[in-house]
Amino acid sequence: MRASLHNLIEPPGLIRHFLDYPPQGFSTRELDRGVPAFSAPFDLLTTVDPPDRRKLEALPLSRVWRRWCVPYTCFVGATCTEYAPLPDGSADAFLEDLLRRTLPEHSFVIVKDIPTEATLVGDAAFASSQAVREACGRHGFILVEGQALAYVALDFASIDAYFERLSKSRRKDLRRKLKSREDLVIDIVHTGDARFFDEATLLLHYEMYLEVYRQSEIHFDLLTPEFFRAVLQDGTLGGVVFSYRAQGELIGYNLCFVHNGMLLDKYVGFRYPQAREHNLYMVSWFQNLQYALDNGLTHYVAGWTDPEIKRALGASFTLTQHAVHVRNPVLRTLLKPFKRLFEADASWHRQQTR
């Protein structure tokens, strides 16, 4: 995997670990010019708004037609990156090679998370991504609005200044919840630390990741113990692990990466109900902001999930697009009118903007 790919805001080594230790049930590959990709059965209803998904699943014969909604799909990108890493050069040549390599064995080919603005990727990467997006239209791809990526631009001097941007009622609520920090011991260690070579410590961190995964409403990529081992033991990634203990017990951690002047929030592990009782979601948000300020970073990138909560915490959002190629031309035509069902985050973002 080459570090010169556009849109790669993560350390390149993170993709290498993803390719070597893919999520459960996934297979990985490198495409032309070192672009990462993976293949997996993809439930088309994964990103449908939950109320709409329940309505669809209540339709007659859903058990019969539901299995047709899980095509074997090739994704351009990686689940450990916020955007699809894309190459320099001819976008048409890249897509021609992509379809030639993947269509014989995949029903769907998806270029996932193409940026729609330059905010986090820069002007050159955005221009290259625009060229790929335009070329996708020429090669029979359908453009679908993607998810809302939360971030905070660190254009304030202190957490108190950040609080002043929030409403009075929100400030009062957050200050009340943040009092739980008084009962916590917070440690900051880096990936590659000696503690991550202890098998019991690795197992504990993976089990806590699974607790979060199991209570999540959306299940797509289940990371493996081998991936966590490789990442936690790699001191070259710029990884930062924020650990939270209450009464001597580890009740949560947040694995982030510092790269290109940004703090990238990637993985969490929680013990329930202790994490909720100590408001770790809110506590970790402000801990991360403080760390980013202390280290002179420009952005805190907070991921795709829980946009309502992150909006209340003061986050801004940038959207992506997915380019979807359906091998069967009849199915491609039938799916076009329904693409709005897969654009829940974009609809939410438009409502919030209004």
mmCIF file of C-alpha atoms in Angstrom:
data_model
loop_
_atom_site.group_PDB
_atom_site.id
_atom_site.type_symbol
_atom_site.label_atom_id
_atom_site.label_comp_id
_atom_site.label_asym_id
_atom_site.label_seq_id
_atom_site.Cartn_x
_atom_site.Cartn_y
_atom_site.Cartn_z
ATOM 1 C CA MET A 1 0.000 0.000 0.000
ATOM 2 C CA ARG A 2 1.455 3.321 -1.063
ATOM 3 C CA ALA A 3 1.456 6.390 1.182
ATOM 4 C CA SER A 4 0.905 8.768 -1.784
ATOM 5 C CA LEU A 5 -2.771 7.899 -2.204
ATOM 6 C CA HIS A 6 -5.232 10.790 -1.993
ATOM 7 C CA ASN A 7 -7.757 11.108 0.888
ATOM 8 C CA LEU A 8 -5.625 9.060 3.284
ATOM 9 C CA ILE A 9 -5.801 11.022 6.521
ATOM 10 C CA GLU A 10 -4.751 7.971 8.570
ATOM 11 C CA PRO A 11 -1.234 6.560 9.015
ATOM 12 C CA PRO A 12 -0.575 4.198 6.071
ATOM 13 C CA GLY A 13 0.446 1.424 8.476
ATOM 14 C CA LEU A 14 -3.145 1.186 9.699
ATOM 15 C CA ILE A 15 -4.269 0.068 6.227
ATOM 16 C CA ARG A 16 -1.449 -2.472 6.131
ATOM 17 C CA HIS A 17 -2.785 -4.064 9.318
ATOM 18 C CA PHE A 18 -6.308 -4.013 7.842
ATOM 19 C CA LEU A 19 -5.099 -5.808 4.702
ATOM 20 C CA ASP A 20 -3.148 -8.366 6.739
ATOM 21 C CA TYR A 21 -5.879 -8.952 9.347
ATOM 22 C CA PRO A 22 -9.256 -8.181 7.747
ATOM 23 C CA PRO A 23 -12.552 -8.112 9.648
ATOM 24 C CA GLN A 24 -14.328 -11.402 10.181
ATOM 25 C CA GLY A 25 -15.707 -12.784 6.908
ATOM 26 C CA PHE A 26 -13.883 -10.215 4.755
ATOM 27 C CA SER A 27 -11.157 -10.806 2.182
ATOM 28 C CA THR A 28 -8.760 -8.015 1.232
ATOM 29 C CA ARG A 29 -6.709 -7.105 -1.809
ATOM 30 C CA GLU A 30 -4.676 -4.304 -3.350
ATOM 31 C CA LEU A 31 -5.911 -2.860 -6.625
ATOM 32 C CA ASP A 32 -4.056 -0.905 -9.310
ATOM 33 C CA ARG A 33 -1.595 1.657 -7.896
ATOM 34 C CA GLY A 34 -1.843 0.221 -4.378
ATOM 35 C CA VAL A 35 -5.482 1.112 -3.691
ATOM 36 C CA PRO A 36 -6.878 -1.043 -0.834
ATOM 37 C CA ALA A 37 -10.111 -2.968 -1.315
ATOM 38 C CA PHE A 38 -12.088 -5.688 0.404
ATOM 39 C CA SER A 39 -14.840 -8.139 -0.443
ATOM 40 C CA ALA A 40 -17.727 -9.213 1.786
ATOM 41 C CA PRO A 41 -21.434 -10.085 1.778
ATOM 42 C CA PHE A 42 -23.138 -6.693 2.129
ATOM 43 C CA ASP A 43 -26.599 -6.252 3.619
ATOM 44 C CA LEU A 44 -28.115 -3.465 1.515
ATOM 45 C CA LEU A 45 -30.324 -2.419 4.430
ATOM 46 C CA THR A 46 -27.328 -1.671 6.702
ATOM 47 C CA THR A 47 -27.513 2.097 6.266
ATOM 48 C CA VAL A 48 -31.289 2.371 5.859
ATOM 49 C CA ASP A 49 -32.910 4.462 8.603
ATOM 50 C CA PRO A 50 -34.128 2.005 11.326
ATOM 51 C CA PRO A 51 -37.846 2.920 11.006
ATOM 52 C CA ASP A 52 -37.707 2.403 7.219
ATOM 53 C CA ARG A 53 -35.788 -0.846 7.679
ATOM 54 C CA ARG A 54 -38.445 -2.191 10.043
ATOM 55 C CA LYS A 55 -41.173 -1.311 7.524
ATOM 56 C CA LEU A 56 -39.335 -3.138 4.765
ATOM 57 C CA GLU A 57 -38.755 -6.197 6.906
ATOM 58 C CA ALA A 58 -42.481 -6.278 7.765
ATOM 59 C CA LEU A 59 -43.458 -6.611 4.093
ATOM 60 C CA PRO A 60 -44.911 -9.942 2.868
ATOM 61 C CA LEU A 61 -42.402 -12.664 2.035
ATOM 62 C CA SER A 62 -39.545 -10.650 3.508
ATOM 63 C CA ARG A 63 -37.772 -13.852 4.516
ATOM 64 C CA VAL A 64 -37.717 -14.850 0.862
ATOM 65 C CA TRP A 65 -36.608 -11.602 -0.784
ATOM 66 C CA ARG A 66 -34.387 -10.544 2.133
ATOM 67 C CA ARG A 67 -31.632 -12.952 1.117
ATOM 68 C CA TRP A 68 -31.375 -11.190 -2.248
ATOM 69 C CA CYS A 69 -30.424 -8.035 -0.347
ATOM 70 C CA VAL A 70 -27.026 -9.410 0.691
ATOM 71 C CA PRO A 71 -24.935 -9.398 -2.502
ATOM 72 C CA TYR A 72 -21.272 -10.307 -2.555
ATOM 73 C CA THR A 73 -19.653 -6.888 -2.907
ATOM 74 C CA CYS A 74 -16.217 -5.431 -3.598
ATOM 75 C CA PHE A 75 -15.537 -2.183 -1.741
ATOM 76 C CA VAL A 76 -12.808 0.211 -2.803
ATOM 77 C CA GLY A 77 -11.355 1.515 0.440
ATOM 78 C CA ALA A 78 -11.033 0.119 3.959
ATOM 79 C CA THR A 79 -13.236 0.183 7.039
ATOM 80 C CA CYS A 80 -10.333 1.677 9.026
ATOM 81 C CA THR A 81 -10.233 4.834 6.857
ATOM 82 C CA GLU A 82 -12.685 7.714 6.776
ATOM 83 C CA TYR A 83 -12.398 8.090 2.996
ATOM 84 C CA ALA A 84 -11.617 5.920 -0.011
ATOM 85 C CA PRO A 85 -7.859 6.213 -0.704
ATOM 86 C CA LEU A 86 -7.687 6.997 -4.430
ATOM 87 C CA PRO A 87 -4.739 7.162 -6.838
ATOM 88 C CA ASP A 88 -3.259 9.875 -9.010
ATOM 89 C CA GLY A 89 -3.559 9.574 -12.759
ATOM 90 C CA SER A 90 -6.424 8.743 -15.086
ATOM 91 C CA ALA A 91 -9.683 8.114 -13.224
ATOM 92 C CA ASP A 92 -11.165 6.361 -16.271
ATOM 93 C CA ALA A 93 -8.232 3.960 -16.513
ATOM 94 C CA PHE A 94 -8.493 3.192 -12.796
ATOM 95 C CA LEU A 95 -12.230 2.421 -13.021
ATOM 96 C CA GLU A 96 -11.832 0.320 -16.175
ATOM 97 C CA ASP A 97 -9.200 -1.784 -14.419
ATOM 98 C CA LEU A 98 -11.364 -1.966 -11.274
ATOM 99 C CA LEU A 99 -14.423 -3.278 -13.112
ATOM 100 C CA ARG A 100 -12.378 -5.693 -15.213
ATOM 101 C CA ARG A 101 -10.857 -7.201 -12.061
ATOM 102 C CA THR A 102 -13.945 -7.319 -9.856
ATOM 103 C CA LEU A 103 -17.164 -7.734 -11.856
ATOM 104 C CA PRO A 104 -16.715 -11.418 -12.744
ATOM 105 C CA GLU A 105 -16.983 -12.391 -9.056
ATOM 106 C CA HIS A 106 -18.979 -9.539 -7.455
ATOM 107 C CA SER A 107 -22.599 -8.470 -7.904
ATOM 108 C CA PHE A 108 -21.853 -4.976 -6.596
ATOM 109 C CA VAL A 109 -18.734 -2.788 -6.724
ATOM 110 C CA ILE A 110 -18.729 0.227 -4.386
ATOM 111 C CA VAL A 111 -16.213 3.061 -4.198
ATOM 112 C CA LYS A 112 -16.973 4.004 -0.612
ATOM 113 C CA ASP A 113 -16.780 7.413 1.048
ATOM 114 C CA ILE A 114 -15.682 9.820 -1.684
ATOM 115 C CA PRO A 115 -15.248 13.256 -0.057
ATOM 116 C CA THR A 116 -17.687 15.996 -1.094
ATOM 117 C CA GLU A 117 -15.504 18.853 0.180
ATOM 118 C CA ALA A 118 -11.846 19.591 0.817
ATOM 119 C CA THR A 119 -12.144 20.303 4.567
ATOM 120 C CA LEU A 120 -10.162 17.311 5.850
ATOM 121 C CA VAL A 121 -8.447 15.984 2.717
ATOM 122 C CA GLY A 122 -7.097 19.171 1.117
ATOM 123 C CA ASP A 123 -7.649 20.759 -2.281
ATOM 124 C CA ALA A 124 -5.499 18.406 -4.373
ATOM 125 C CA ALA A 125 -7.119 15.263 -2.962
ATOM 126 C CA PHE A 126 -10.590 16.753 -3.363
ATOM 127 C CA ALA A 127 -9.941 17.661 -7.007
ATOM 128 C CA SER A 128 -8.713 14.110 -7.702
ATOM 129 C CA SER A 129 -11.777 12.670 -5.943
ATOM 130 C CA GLN A 130 -14.062 14.867 -8.042
ATOM 131 C CA ALA A 131 -12.438 13.467 -11.174
ATOM 132 C CA VAL A 132 -13.106 9.902 -9.953
ATOM 133 C CA ARG A 133 -16.699 10.764 -9.073
ATOM 134 C CA GLU A 134 -17.319 12.244 -12.524
ATOM 135 C CA ALA A 135 -15.697 9.230 -14.185
ATOM 136 C CA CYS A 136 -17.950 6.917 -12.152
ATOM 137 C CA GLY A 137 -20.946 8.448 -13.931
ATOM 138 C CA ARG A 138 -19.400 7.551 -17.286
ATOM 139 C CA HIS A 139 -18.870 3.939 -16.199
ATOM 140 C CA GLY A 140 -22.397 3.137 -15.024
ATOM 141 C CA PHE A 141 -22.054 3.834 -11.299
ATOM 142 C CA ILE A 142 -24.952 5.229 -9.266
ATOM 143 C CA LEU A 143 -23.979 7.992 -6.831
ATOM 144 C CA VAL A 144 -25.491 7.571 -3.358
ATOM 145 C CA GLU A 145 -25.147 10.062 -0.509
ATOM 146 C CA GLY A 146 -22.987 8.667 2.291
ATOM 147 C CA GLN A 147 -22.671 9.202 6.015
ATOM 148 C CA ALA A 148 -22.017 12.328 8.061
ATOM 149 C CA LEU A 149 -18.435 12.459 9.356
ATOM 150 C CA ALA A 150 -18.153 14.475 12.583
ATOM 151 C CA TYR A 151 -15.188 16.738 13.253
ATOM 152 C CA VAL A 152 -14.199 19.730 15.344
ATOM 153 C CA ALA A 153 -11.918 22.424 13.956
ATOM 154 C CA LEU A 154 -9.587 23.442 16.801
ATOM 155 C CA ASP A 155 -9.993 27.177 16.257
ATOM 156 C CA PHE A 156 -10.487 27.934 19.975
ATOM 157 C CA ALA A 157 -7.939 28.460 22.716
ATOM 158 C CA SER A 158 -9.449 26.461 25.561
ATOM 159 C CA ILE A 159 -12.266 24.120 26.533
ATOM 160 C CA ASP A 160 -13.955 27.043 28.297
ATOM 161 C CA ALA A 161 -13.960 28.941 25.003
ATOM 162 C CA TYR A 162 -15.439 25.876 23.300
ATOM 163 C CA PHE A 163 -18.187 25.702 25.934
ATOM 164 C CA GLU A 164 -19.155 29.286 25.153
ATOM 165 C CA ARG A 165 -20.227 28.171 21.680
ATOM 166 C CA LEU A 166 -22.862 25.858 23.147
ATOM 167 C CA SER A 167 -26.261 26.835 24.452
ATOM 168 C CA LYS A 168 -26.674 27.688 28.121
ATOM 169 C CA SER A 169 -28.780 24.588 28.781
ATOM 170 C CA ARG A 170 -26.269 22.360 26.982
ATOM 171 C CA ARG A 171 -23.356 23.834 28.980
ATOM 172 C CA LYS A 172 -25.210 23.184 32.229
ATOM 173 C CA ASP A 173 -26.000 19.586 31.271
ATOM 174 C CA LEU A 174 -22.427 18.848 30.177
ATOM 175 C CA ARG A 175 -20.828 20.357 33.259
ATOM 176 C CA ARG A 176 -23.083 18.176 35.406
ATOM 177 C CA LYS A 177 -22.103 15.034 33.484
ATOM 178 C CA LEU A 178 -18.416 15.902 33.433
ATOM 179 C CA LYS A 179 -18.317 15.894 37.238
ATOM 180 C CA SER A 180 -17.940 12.129 36.929
ATOM 181 C CA ARG A 181 -14.299 12.770 35.927
ATOM 182 C CA GLU A 182 -13.579 13.274 39.625
ATOM 183 C CA ASP A 183 -14.127 9.525 40.145
ATOM 184 C CA LEU A 184 -11.899 8.477 37.243
ATOM 185 C CA VAL A 185 -8.203 7.883 36.728
ATOM 186 C CA ILE A 186 -7.254 8.705 33.137
ATOM 187 C CA ASP A 187 -4.075 7.291 31.600
ATOM 188 C CA ILE A 188 -2.612 8.148 28.197
ATOM 189 C CA VAL A 189 -0.288 5.620 26.582
ATOM 190 C CA HIS A 190 0.922 5.057 23.042
ATOM 191 C CA THR A 191 0.607 2.019 20.832
ATOM 192 C CA GLY A 192 3.744 -0.063 21.097
ATOM 193 C CA ASP A 193 3.805 0.326 24.890
ATOM 194 C CA ALA A 194 5.043 -2.728 26.792
ATOM 195 C CA ARG A 195 1.627 -3.332 28.375
ATOM 196 C CA PHE A 196 0.181 -4.247 24.959
ATOM 197 C CA PHE A 197 2.505 -7.233 24.760
ATOM 198 C CA ASP A 198 0.695 -8.815 27.707
ATOM 199 C CA GLU A 199 -1.879 -11.386 26.550
ATOM 200 C CA ALA A 200 -4.360 -10.654 29.354
ATOM 201 C CA THR A 201 -4.286 -6.925 28.537
ATOM 202 C CA LEU A 202 -4.876 -7.584 24.835
ATOM 203 C CA LEU A 203 -7.774 -9.918 25.621
ATOM 204 C CA LEU A 204 -9.371 -7.368 27.963
ATOM 205 C CA HIS A 205 -9.210 -4.608 25.351
ATOM 206 C CA TYR A 206 -10.713 -6.855 22.696
ATOM 207 C CA GLU A 207 -13.529 -8.018 24.980
ATOM 208 C CA MET A 208 -14.400 -4.387 25.752
ATOM 209 C CA TYR A 209 -14.461 -3.593 22.024
ATOM 210 C CA LEU A 210 -16.909 -6.501 21.597
ATOM 211 C CA GLU A 211 -19.192 -5.063 24.294
ATOM 212 C CA VAL A 212 -19.570 -1.900 22.220
ATOM 213 C CA TYR A 213 -19.980 -3.864 18.986
ATOM 214 C CA ARG A 214 -22.749 -6.051 20.383
ATOM 215 C CA GLN A 215 -24.867 -3.151 21.617
ATOM 216 C CA SER A 216 -24.511 -1.237 18.338
ATOM 217 C CA GLU A 217 -27.548 -0.978 16.066
ATOM 218 C CA ILE A 218 -25.403 -1.298 12.917
ATOM 219 C CA HIS A 219 -23.182 -4.358 12.442
ATOM 220 C CA PHE A 220 -20.853 -4.414 9.456
ATOM 221 C CA ASP A 221 -17.196 -5.027 10.205
ATOM 222 C CA LEU A 222 -16.274 -7.201 13.176
ATOM 223 C CA LEU A 223 -12.581 -6.574 13.801
ATOM 224 C CA THR A 224 -10.443 -9.526 14.867
ATOM 225 C CA PRO A 225 -8.149 -10.046 17.880
ATOM 226 C CA GLU A 226 -5.227 -10.277 15.445
ATOM 227 C CA PHE A 227 -5.962 -6.805 14.079
ATOM 228 C CA PHE A 228 -6.094 -5.320 17.575
ATOM 229 C CA ARG A 229 -2.859 -7.059 18.524
ATOM 230 C CA ALA A 230 -1.060 -5.710 15.453
ATOM 231 C CA VAL A 231 -2.319 -2.158 15.965
ATOM 232 C CA LEU A 232 -1.780 -1.951 19.723
ATOM 233 C CA GLN A 233 1.742 -3.330 19.418
ATOM 234 C CA ASP A 234 2.766 -1.004 16.563
ATOM 235 C CA GLY A 235 4.668 1.988 17.893
ATOM 236 C CA THR A 236 5.028 3.586 14.439
ATOM 237 C CA LEU A 237 1.336 4.451 13.968
ATOM 238 C CA GLY A 238 1.091 7.478 16.229
ATOM 239 C CA GLY A 239 -1.605 5.653 18.171
ATOM 240 C CA VAL A 240 -2.820 7.107 21.473
ATOM 241 C CA VAL A 241 -4.855 5.047 23.939
ATOM 242 C CA PHE A 242 -6.901 6.952 26.526
ATOM 243 C CA SER A 243 -7.761 4.582 29.389
ATOM 244 C CA TYR A 244 -10.441 5.257 32.017
ATOM 245 C CA ARG A 245 -10.445 3.507 35.389
ATOM 246 C CA ALA A 246 -12.928 3.645 38.245
ATOM 247 C CA GLN A 247 -12.007 2.127 41.604
ATOM 248 C CA GLY A 248 -9.029 0.469 39.946
ATOM 249 C CA GLU A 249 -11.076 -1.221 37.189
ATOM 250 C CA LEU A 250 -10.622 -0.431 33.507
ATOM 251 C CA ILE A 251 -14.124 0.628 32.386
ATOM 252 C CA GLY A 252 -13.306 2.163 29.014
ATOM 253 C CA TYR A 253 -10.673 3.150 26.496
ATOM 254 C CA ASN A 254 -10.469 5.169 23.300
ATOM 255 C CA LEU A 255 -7.914 4.352 20.584
ATOM 256 C CA CYS A 256 -7.010 7.410 18.484
ATOM 257 C CA PHE A 257 -4.255 8.287 16.011
ATOM 258 C CA VAL A 258 -2.321 11.498 15.541
ATOM 259 C CA HIS A 259 -1.553 12.053 11.868
ATOM 260 C CA ASN A 260 -1.144 15.097 9.628
ATOM 261 C CA GLY A 261 -2.015 17.451 12.454
ATOM 262 C CA MET A 262 -5.299 15.714 13.305
ATOM 263 C CA LEU A 263 -6.517 13.512 16.152
ATOM 264 C CA LEU A 264 -8.457 10.640 14.564
ATOM 265 C CA ASP A 265 -10.903 8.883 16.877
ATOM 266 C CA LYS A 266 -11.135 5.270 15.700
ATOM 267 C CA TYR A 267 -12.040 2.597 18.257
ATOM 268 C CA VAL A 268 -13.590 2.414 21.704
ATOM 269 C CA GLY A 269 -14.122 -0.270 24.291
ATOM 270 C CA PHE A 270 -16.502 0.080 27.239
ATOM 271 C CA ARG A 271 -17.638 -1.901 30.250
ATOM 272 C CA TYR A 272 -21.381 -1.595 30.715
ATOM 273 C CA PRO A 273 -23.102 -0.305 32.791
ATOM 274 C CA GLN A 274 -20.046 1.379 34.363
ATOM 275 C CA ALA A 275 -19.233 3.402 31.242
ATOM 276 C CA ARG A 276 -22.734 4.889 31.159
ATOM 277 C CA GLU A 277 -22.756 5.524 34.904
ATOM 278 C CA HIS A 278 -19.559 7.584 34.530
ATOM 279 C CA ASN A 279 -20.673 9.346 31.302
ATOM 280 C CA LEU A 280 -17.597 8.109 29.466
ATOM 281 C CA TYR A 281 -18.919 9.203 26.084
ATOM 282 C CA MET A 282 -18.985 12.844 27.195
ATOM 283 C CA VAL A 283 -15.830 12.588 29.301
ATOM 284 C CA SER A 284 -13.800 11.060 26.456
ATOM 285 C CA TRP A 285 -15.015 13.708 23.999
ATOM 286 C CA PHE A 286 -13.606 16.535 26.087
ATOM 287 C CA GLN A 287 -10.500 14.549 27.010
ATOM 288 C CA ASN A 288 -9.759 14.164 23.308
ATOM 289 C CA LEU A 289 -10.358 17.854 22.621
ATOM 290 C CA GLN A 290 -7.999 18.825 25.450
ATOM 291 C CA TYR A 291 -5.305 16.462 24.168
ATOM 292 C CA ALA A 292 -5.634 17.893 20.666
ATOM 293 C CA LEU A 293 -5.341 21.450 22.024
ATOM 294 C CA ASP A 294 -2.349 20.575 24.191
ATOM 295 C CA ASN A 295 -0.554 19.099 21.178
ATOM 296 C CA GLY A 296 -1.268 21.926 18.754
ATOM 297 C CA LEU A 297 -3.452 19.874 16.401
ATOM 298 C CA THR A 298 -5.824 21.416 13.849
ATOM 299 C CA HIS A 299 -8.791 19.010 13.902
ATOM 300 C CA TYR A 300 -10.419 16.334 16.015
ATOM 301 C CA VAL A 301 -12.097 13.807 13.685
ATOM 302 C CA ALA A 302 -14.793 11.966 15.611
ATOM 303 C CA GLY A 303 -16.138 9.353 13.178
ATOM 304 C CA TRP A 304 -19.474 8.445 11.608
ATOM 305 C CA THR A 305 -21.716 7.184 14.395
ATOM 306 C CA ASP A 306 -24.152 9.033 16.701
ATOM 307 C CA PRO A 307 -24.457 12.277 14.692
ATOM 308 C CA GLU A 308 -27.232 13.686 16.914
ATOM 309 C CA ILE A 309 -25.120 13.342 20.054
ATOM 310 C CA LYS A 310 -22.039 14.770 18.359
ATOM 311 C CA ARG A 311 -24.020 17.713 17.016
ATOM 312 C CA ALA A 312 -25.137 18.467 20.572
ATOM 313 C CA LEU A 313 -21.467 18.330 21.625
ATOM 314 C CA GLY A 314 -20.567 21.001 19.072
ATOM 315 C CA ALA A 315 -19.325 18.944 16.113
ATOM 316 C CA SER A 316 -19.460 19.995 12.482
ATOM 317 C CA PHE A 317 -20.111 17.485 9.698
ATOM 318 C CA THR A 318 -18.882 16.698 6.222
ATOM 319 C CA LEU A 319 -20.683 14.233 3.958
ATOM 320 C CA THR A 320 -19.360 11.654 1.526
ATOM 321 C CA GLN A 321 -20.753 9.895 -1.516
ATOM 322 C CA HIS A 322 -20.604 6.240 -2.495
ATOM 323 C CA ALA A 323 -20.346 5.215 -6.141
ATOM 324 C CA VAL A 324 -22.259 1.953 -6.633
ATOM 325 C CA HIS A 325 -21.959 -0.272 -9.707
ATOM 326 C CA VAL A 326 -24.572 -3.025 -10.001
ATOM 327 C CA ARG A 327 -23.531 -5.818 -12.362
ATOM 328 C CA ASN A 328 -27.097 -6.742 -13.386
ATOM 329 C CA PRO A 329 -28.431 -3.886 -15.565
ATOM 330 C CA VAL A 330 -32.078 -4.699 -14.777
ATOM 331 C CA LEU A 331 -31.440 -4.604 -11.021
ATOM 332 C CA ARG A 332 -29.425 -1.405 -11.491
ATOM 333 C CA THR A 333 -32.462 0.269 -13.074
ATOM 334 C CA LEU A 334 -34.837 -1.055 -10.401
ATOM 335 C CA LEU A 335 -32.684 0.198 -7.518
ATOM 336 C CA LYS A 336 -32.258 3.786 -8.729
ATOM 337 C CA PRO A 337 -35.667 5.049 -7.480
ATOM 338 C CA PHE A 338 -34.977 3.603 -4.011
ATOM 339 C CA LYS A 339 -31.553 5.117 -3.405
ATOM 340 C CA ARG A 340 -33.009 7.773 -1.056
ATOM 341 C CA LEU A 341 -33.687 4.970 1.448
ATOM 342 C CA PHE A 342 -29.916 4.506 1.804
ATOM 343 C CA GLU A 343 -29.229 8.213 2.406
ATOM 344 C CA ALA A 344 -30.411 8.622 6.013
ATOM 345 C CA ASP A 345 -27.427 10.691 7.171
ATOM 346 C CA ALA A 346 -27.691 13.064 4.202
ATOM 347 C CA SER A 347 -31.393 13.631 4.907
ATOM 348 C CA TRP A 348 -30.612 14.263 8.585
ATOM 349 C CA HIS A 349 -27.829 16.691 7.656
ATOM 350 C CA ARG A 350 -30.110 18.669 5.329
ATOM 351 C CA GLN A 351 -32.730 18.969 8.079
ATOM 352 C CA GLN A 352 -30.129 20.168 10.595
ATOM 353 C CA THR A 353 -28.742 22.691 8.111
ATOM 354 C CA ARG A 354 -32.215 24.120 7.540
#
